[in-house]
Amino acid sequence: MPAVVLVGAQWGDEGKGKATDLLGGDVDYVVRYQGGNNAGHTVVIGDQKYALHLLPTGVLSPDVVPVIGNGVVIDPGVLLSEIDGLAARGIDSDRLLISANAHLIMPHHKAIDKVSERFLGKAKIGTTGRGIGPAYGDKIYRVGIRVQDLLDPGILGQKIEAALAEKNQILTKIYNRRGLEAAKVLDEYLGYAERLRPHITDTSLVLSKALDEGKVVLLEGGQGTLLDIDHGTYPFVTSSSPTSGGACAGSGIPPNRLTRVIGILKAYTTRVGSGPFPTELLDEQGEWLRQTGGEYGVTTGRNRRCGWFDAVIARYATRINGVTDFFLTKLDVLSGLERIPVCVAYDVDGTRHEEIPMTQTEFHHATPIYEELPGWQEDISSAKTFDDLPPNAQSYVKALEKMSGAPISAIGVGPGRTQTLQIRSLL
Ligand code: IMP
């Protein structure tokens, strides 16, 4: 009954899609457990590139059941257009299961996400503007509208009316925007209900039975550890729990059924949006990483902020998630450097910190203490095994493994499906 969690070990965009895809052939269910269409997974199959936002990557493998768990917030219009986009490329999503308990992103959530960011000015979080925070806010405030409400038009109508009675006041009186019409929103969402109805089910029950039958369940997080609402760089975080604990809450699979936690770790670091990032490079070296690594957001197209590998963050991810294995991605991007700096600790106002400092203020003051590792000049994108890597690339991987505190069990050396070196099985 393996239940394996895949979690981003940094600020997201570590290349989780590639890891999911690697496991795809051995997996029966792929479950998204948090986030929404703020995420972006890129999967390259042959000469085809797929960018998924809300659908679990399992949708690309015909033998896998893709599941959207209760912890996800769903924009139904986006979900259906993603389903239609795949259908146009010959990929069907009929197997998709959606938790009846997942929450819906409503038009007022998107409107409020955008205007509240504008209102924050310089203090903005840099959200994706997809309504994620406001939808989770309503969930926690216990006024959210859930997928199961789509199945009862009377209830759906009442809930939309009640929500807009308040949200329209906020939109018009605080933000000076136009309010939304409840009847129009109801009409739109009843249209979605018709199409989504066959997919809606009690997904925690389905997953529990699947594990009883010995099926392999992969729990796929969006974003990453440092964007976690509790364990990330609050308030510059997303509004859910990408960390492994969130996989249980967001799927209904209990902690004692999890068998492996795989941290996805990029060979350098990136971040989108605002917030502290000690190893960020604001010079031409950062631009080089961005261009060489293709570090532009899948969801918003924004430039990703780029910097060197940060071992303090990696160690933290190991501790918070209970990482059993790391999948190191994008090692090929670092080819051609003479020396590669790696952050081993922080200097915070003259004091050395081996761990992330306790307070936000200290973290904002953290500057990296670097160790330099020798680089390699060879193109490694066609390496098939660890031994094919040049000695300095092998040493870089081993150094990262030692600093991060968990074994590196797979290494990505290019975007393609076959460009992965597997050192140990991930199941
Ligand atoms: P939100 O999730 O749209 O509310 O955005 C909150 C923060 O999380 C912002 O800094 C976003 O840039 C960041 N974020 C959200 N989703 C992703 C992702 O998939 N990759 C990287 N950053 C993300």
PDB file of N, CA and C in Angstrom, residues 6 57 110 131 160 178 218 271 289 349 391 409:
ATOM      1  N   LEU A   6       5.098  13.724  -2.967  1.00  0.00           N
ATOM      2  CA  LEU A   6       6.100  14.527  -3.700  1.00  0.00           C
ATOM      3  C   LEU A   6       5.935  15.960  -3.266  1.00  0.00           C
ATOM      4  N   THR A  57      -0.859  15.552 -12.722  1.00  0.00           N
ATOM      5  CA  THR A  57      -0.095  15.120 -13.900  1.00  0.00           C
ATOM      6  C   THR A  57      -0.487  13.719 -14.354  1.00  0.00           C
ATOM      7  N   LYS A 110     -11.521  35.976  -7.233  1.00  0.00           N
ATOM      8  CA  LYS A 110     -10.527  36.475  -8.198  1.00  0.00           C
ATOM      9  C   LYS A 110     -10.483  38.007  -8.175  1.00  0.00           C
ATOM     10  N   GLY A 131      -7.234  34.052  -7.237  1.00  0.00           N
ATOM     11  CA  GLY A 131      -8.295  33.945  -6.218  1.00  0.00           C
ATOM     12  C   GLY A 131      -7.998  32.909  -5.144  1.00  0.00           C
ATOM     13  N   ILE A 160     -24.429  31.502  -2.969  1.00  0.00           N
ATOM     14  CA  ILE A 160     -23.890  32.594  -3.792  1.00  0.00           C
ATOM     15  C   ILE A 160     -24.503  33.927  -3.344  1.00  0.00           C
ATOM     16  N   ARG A 178     -17.027  47.384  -9.245  1.00  0.00           N
ATOM     17  CA  ARG A 178     -18.420  46.989  -9.455  1.00  0.00           C
ATOM     18  C   ARG A 178     -18.716  45.682  -8.716  1.00  0.00           C
ATOM     19  N   LEU A 218       0.171   8.319  -5.389  1.00  0.00           N
ATOM     20  CA  LEU A 218       1.168   9.390  -5.365  1.00  0.00           C
ATOM     21  C   LEU A 218       0.465  10.700  -5.026  1.00  0.00           C
ATOM     22  N   ARG A 271      12.538  31.682  -7.019  1.00  0.00           N
ATOM     23  CA  ARG A 271      11.335  32.086  -6.285  1.00  0.00           C
ATOM     24  C   ARG A 271      10.562  33.060  -7.171  1.00  0.00           C
ATOM     25  N   LEU A 289      21.432  32.383 -14.986  1.00  0.00           N
ATOM     26  CA  LEU A 289      20.674  31.223 -14.476  1.00  0.00           C
ATOM     27  C   LEU A 289      19.258  31.234 -15.046  1.00  0.00           C
ATOM     28  N   ASP A 349      23.190  39.751  10.973  1.00  0.00           N
ATOM     29  CA  ASP A 349      23.717  40.839  11.812  1.00  0.00           C
ATOM     30  C   ASP A 349      24.955  40.402  12.592  1.00  0.00           C
ATOM     31  N   PRO A 391      33.468  13.883 -12.791  1.00  0.00           N
ATOM     32  CA  PRO A 391      33.755  13.779 -11.355  1.00  0.00           C
ATOM     33  C   PRO A 391      33.286  14.995 -10.553  1.00  0.00           C
ATOM     34  N   SER A 409      18.116  10.447  -4.682  1.00  0.00           N
ATOM     35  CA  SER A 409      17.820   9.159  -5.311  1.00  0.00           C
ATOM     36  C   SER A 409      17.565   9.258  -6.803  1.00  0.00           C
TER      37      SER A 409
END
